[in-house]
Amino acid sequence: MRRACYAGIVVLLVVLGVCFSAGSATAQPWAPWKTMAPAPDGEEEVFGAVAGGKVYLMGGIKPLWKPIGLVLEYDPQANKWGQKKPMPELMR
């Protein structure tokens, strides 16, 4: 019984050690918050994605829960937002 308990503790310590060492090895250096260009349209219920080094905001609703299919692209290198074609099918 003691041997099983010690084995369990050893396994737990190994798992914790791997988790903490992996986390510190892959952690990004801390960077301060910075101000970026404001988005041209402020809408409710948007969702975001990152692809190709750019940030995309999509979706959005107008009053009375009308979906609008907004698509905005933010380029962090230029610090600018751009309007893209609306979503081909609105999210409801």
Coordinates of N, CA and C in Angstrom, one line a residue:
M1 N 0.8 -1.2 0.0 CA 0.0 0.0 0.0 C 0.9 1.3 0.0
R2 N 1.9 1.2 0.8 CA 2.8 2.4 0.9 C 3.5 2.6 -0.4
R3 N 3.9 1.5 -1.0 CA 4.7 1.6 -2.3 C 3.8 2.2 -3.4
A4 N 2.5 1.9 -3.4 CA 1.5 2.5 -4.4 C 1.3 4.0 -4.1
C5 N 1.3 4.3 -2.9 CA 1.1 5.7 -2.5 C 2.3 6.5 -2.9
Y6 N 3.5 6.0 -2.7 CA 4.8 6.7 -3.1 C 4.9 6.8 -4.6
A7 N 4.5 5.8 -5.3 CA 4.5 5.8 -6.7 C 3.5 6.9 -7.3
G8 N 2.4 7.0 -6.7 CA 1.4 8.0 -7.1 C 2.0 9.4 -6.8
I9 N 2.6 9.6 -5.7 CA 3.2 10.9 -5.4 C 4.3 11.3 -6.4
V10 N 5.2 10.3 -6.7 CA 6.2 10.5 -7.7 C 5.6 10.8 -9.1
V11 N 4.6 10.1 -9.5 CA 4.0 10.4 -10.8 C 3.4 11.8 -10.8
L12 N 2.8 12.2 -9.7 CA 2.2 13.6 -9.6 C 3.3 14.6 -9.7
L13 N 4.4 14.4 -9.0 CA 5.5 15.4 -9.0 C 6.1 15.5 -10.4
V14 N 6.2 14.4 -11.1 CA 6.8 14.4 -12.4 C 5.9 15.2 -13.4
V15 N 4.6 14.9 -13.3 CA 3.6 15.6 -14.2 C 3.6 17.1 -13.9
L16 N 3.6 17.5 -12.6 CA 3.7 18.9 -12.3 C 5.0 19.5 -12.8
G17 N 6.1 18.8 -12.7 CA 7.3 19.4 -13.1 C 7.3 19.6 -14.6
V18 N 6.8 18.6 -15.4 CA 6.7 18.8 -16.8 C 5.8 19.9 -17.2
C19 N 4.7 20.1 -16.5 CA 3.7 21.2 -16.8 C 4.4 22.5 -16.6
F20 N 5.0 22.7 -15.5 CA 5.6 24.0 -15.2 C 6.8 24.3 -16.0
S21 N 7.6 23.3 -16.4 CA 8.8 23.6 -17.2 C 8.3 23.8 -18.7
A22 N 7.3 23.2 -19.2 CA 6.8 23.4 -20.5 C 6.2 24.8 -20.6
G23 N 5.5 25.2 -19.5 CA 4.8 26.5 -19.5 C 5.9 27.6 -19.6
S24 N 6.9 27.5 -18.8 CA 7.9 28.6 -18.8 C 8.8 28.6 -20.1
A25 N 8.9 27.5 -20.7 CA 9.7 27.4 -21.9 C 9.0 28.0 -23.1
T26 N 7.6 28.0 -23.1 CA 6.9 28.5 -24.2 C 6.2 29.8 -23.9
A27 N 6.4 30.4 -22.7 CA 5.8 31.6 -22.4 C 6.4 32.8 -23.2
Q28 N 5.5 33.7 -23.6 CA 6.0 34.8 -24.3 C 6.4 35.9 -23.4
P29 N 7.4 36.7 -23.7 CA 7.8 37.8 -22.8 C 6.6 38.8 -22.7
W30 N 6.6 39.4 -21.5 CA 5.5 40.3 -21.2 C 5.6 41.5 -22.1
A31 N 4.5 42.0 -22.6 CA 4.5 43.2 -23.4 C 3.5 44.1 -22.9
P32 N 3.7 45.4 -22.8 CA 2.7 46.4 -22.3 C 1.6 46.6 -23.3
W33 N 0.4 46.9 -22.7 CA -0.7 47.3 -23.6 C -0.4 48.5 -24.4
K34 N -0.9 48.6 -25.6 CA -0.7 49.8 -26.4 C -2.0 50.2 -27.0
T35 N -2.1 51.5 -27.4 CA -3.3 52.0 -28.0 C -3.2 51.7 -29.5
M36 N -4.3 51.3 -30.1 CA -4.3 51.1 -31.5 C -5.4 51.9 -32.1
A37 N -5.5 51.9 -33.4 CA -6.5 52.7 -34.1 C -7.9 52.2 -33.7
P38 N -8.9 53.1 -33.5 CA -10.2 52.6 -33.1 C -10.9 51.9 -34.3
A39 N -11.7 50.9 -34.0 CA -12.4 50.2 -35.1 C -13.5 51.2 -35.7
P40 N -13.7 51.2 -37.0 CA -14.6 52.2 -37.6 C -16.1 52.0 -37.2
D41 N -16.5 50.8 -36.9 CA -17.9 50.5 -36.5 C -17.9 49.8 -35.1
G42 N -18.6 50.4 -34.2 CA -18.7 49.7 -32.9 C -20.0 48.9 -32.9
E43 N -20.0 47.7 -32.9 CA -21.2 46.8 -32.9 C -21.2 45.8 -31.8
E44 N -22.4 45.4 -31.5 CA -22.6 44.3 -30.5 C -22.5 42.9 -31.1
E45 N -22.1 41.9 -30.3 CA -22.1 40.5 -30.8 C -21.2 40.2 -31.9
V46 N -20.0 40.8 -31.9 CA -19.0 40.5 -32.9 C -18.1 39.3 -32.4
F47 N -17.5 38.6 -33.3 CA -16.5 37.7 -32.9 C -15.2 37.9 -33.7
G48 N -14.1 37.4 -33.2 CA -12.8 37.8 -33.8 C -12.0 36.5 -34.2
A49 N -11.0 36.8 -35.1 CA -10.1 35.7 -35.5 C -8.8 36.4 -35.9
V50 N -7.8 35.6 -35.9 CA -6.5 36.1 -36.3 C -6.0 35.2 -37.4
A51 N -5.6 35.8 -38.6 CA -5.1 35.0 -39.7 C -4.1 35.8 -40.5
G52 N -3.0 35.2 -40.8 CA -2.0 36.0 -41.7 C -1.5 37.2 -41.0
G53 N -1.4 37.3 -39.7 CA -0.9 38.4 -39.0 C -1.9 39.6 -38.9
K54 N -3.1 39.4 -39.3 CA -4.1 40.4 -39.2 C -5.3 39.9 -38.3
V55 N -6.0 40.9 -37.7 CA -7.1 40.6 -36.8 C -8.4 40.9 -37.6
Y56 N -9.4 40.0 -37.5 CA -10.7 40.2 -38.2 C -11.8 40.2 -37.1
L57 N -12.7 41.2 -37.3 CA -13.9 41.2 -36.5 C -15.1 40.9 -37.4
M58 N -15.9 40.0 -37.0 CA -17.0 39.6 -37.9 C -18.3 39.5 -37.1
G59 N -19.4 39.6 -37.9 CA -20.7 39.4 -37.3 C -21.4 40.8 -37.0
G60 N -21.9 40.9 -35.8 CA -22.5 42.2 -35.4 C -24.0 42.1 -35.6
I61 N -24.7 42.9 -34.7 CA -26.2 43.1 -34.8 C -26.5 44.5 -34.7
K62 N -27.6 44.9 -35.3 CA -28.2 46.2 -35.1 C -29.4 46.1 -34.2
P63 N -30.0 47.2 -33.8 CA -31.2 47.1 -32.9 C -32.3 46.1 -33.5
L64 N -33.0 45.6 -32.6 CA -34.0 44.6 -32.8 C -33.4 43.3 -33.3
W65 N -32.1 43.0 -32.9 CA -31.4 41.8 -33.2 C -31.3 41.5 -34.7
K66 N -31.1 42.5 -35.5 CA -30.9 42.3 -37.0 C -29.4 42.1 -37.2
P67 N -29.1 40.9 -37.8 CA -27.6 40.6 -38.1 C -27.2 41.5 -39.3
I68 N -25.9 41.9 -39.2 CA -25.4 42.8 -40.3 C -24.3 42.2 -41.1
G69 N -23.6 41.1 -40.6 CA -22.6 40.5 -41.4 C -21.3 41.3 -41.6
L70 N -21.0 42.1 -40.6 CA -19.8 43.0 -40.7 C -18.5 42.2 -40.8
V71 N -17.6 42.7 -41.6 CA -16.3 42.1 -41.6 C -15.2 43.2 -41.7
L72 N -14.5 43.4 -40.6 CA -13.4 44.4 -40.5 C -12.1 43.7 -40.4
E73 N -11.0 44.3 -41.0 CA -9.7 43.7 -40.9 C -8.8 44.8 -40.3
Y74 N -8.0 44.4 -39.3 CA -7.0 45.3 -38.7 C -5.6 44.8 -39.0
D75 N -4.8 45.7 -39.5 CA -3.4 45.5 -39.9 C -2.5 46.1 -38.8
P76 N -1.9 45.3 -37.9 CA -1.1 45.9 -36.8 C 0.1 46.6 -37.3
Q77 N 0.7 46.2 -38.5 CA 1.9 46.9 -39.0 C 1.5 48.4 -39.4
A78 N 0.4 48.5 -40.0 CA 0.0 49.9 -40.5 C -0.9 50.6 -39.4
N79 N -1.4 49.9 -38.4 CA -2.3 50.4 -37.4 C -3.5 51.0 -38.0
K80 N -4.1 50.2 -39.0 CA -5.3 50.7 -39.7 C -6.3 49.6 -39.8
W81 N -7.6 50.0 -39.8 CA -8.7 49.1 -40.0 C -9.2 49.2 -41.4
G82 N -9.7 48.2 -42.0 CA -10.3 48.2 -43.3 C -11.6 47.5 -43.3
Q83 N -12.5 48.0 -44.1 CA -13.8 47.3 -44.3 C -13.7 46.3 -45.4
K84 N -14.2 45.1 -45.2 CA -14.2 44.0 -46.2 C -15.6 43.8 -46.6
K85 N -15.8 42.9 -47.6 CA -17.1 42.5 -48.1 C -17.9 41.9 -46.9
P86 N -19.2 42.2 -46.8 CA -20.0 41.6 -45.7 C -20.0 40.1 -45.8
M87 N -20.3 39.4 -44.8 CA -20.4 38.0 -44.7 C -21.4 37.5 -45.8
P88 N -21.1 36.4 -46.5 CA -22.1 36.0 -47.5 C -23.4 35.4 -47.0
E89 N -23.3 34.9 -45.7 CA -24.5 34.4 -45.1 C -24.5 34.9 -43.7
L90 N -25.5 35.6 -43.3 CA -25.6 36.2 -42.0 C -25.8 35.2 -40.9
M91 N -25.2 35.4 -39.7 CA -25.3 34.5 -38.6 C -26.6 34.9 -37.9
R92 N -27.4 33.9 -37.5 CA -28.7 34.2 -36.8 C -28.7 33.5 -35.5

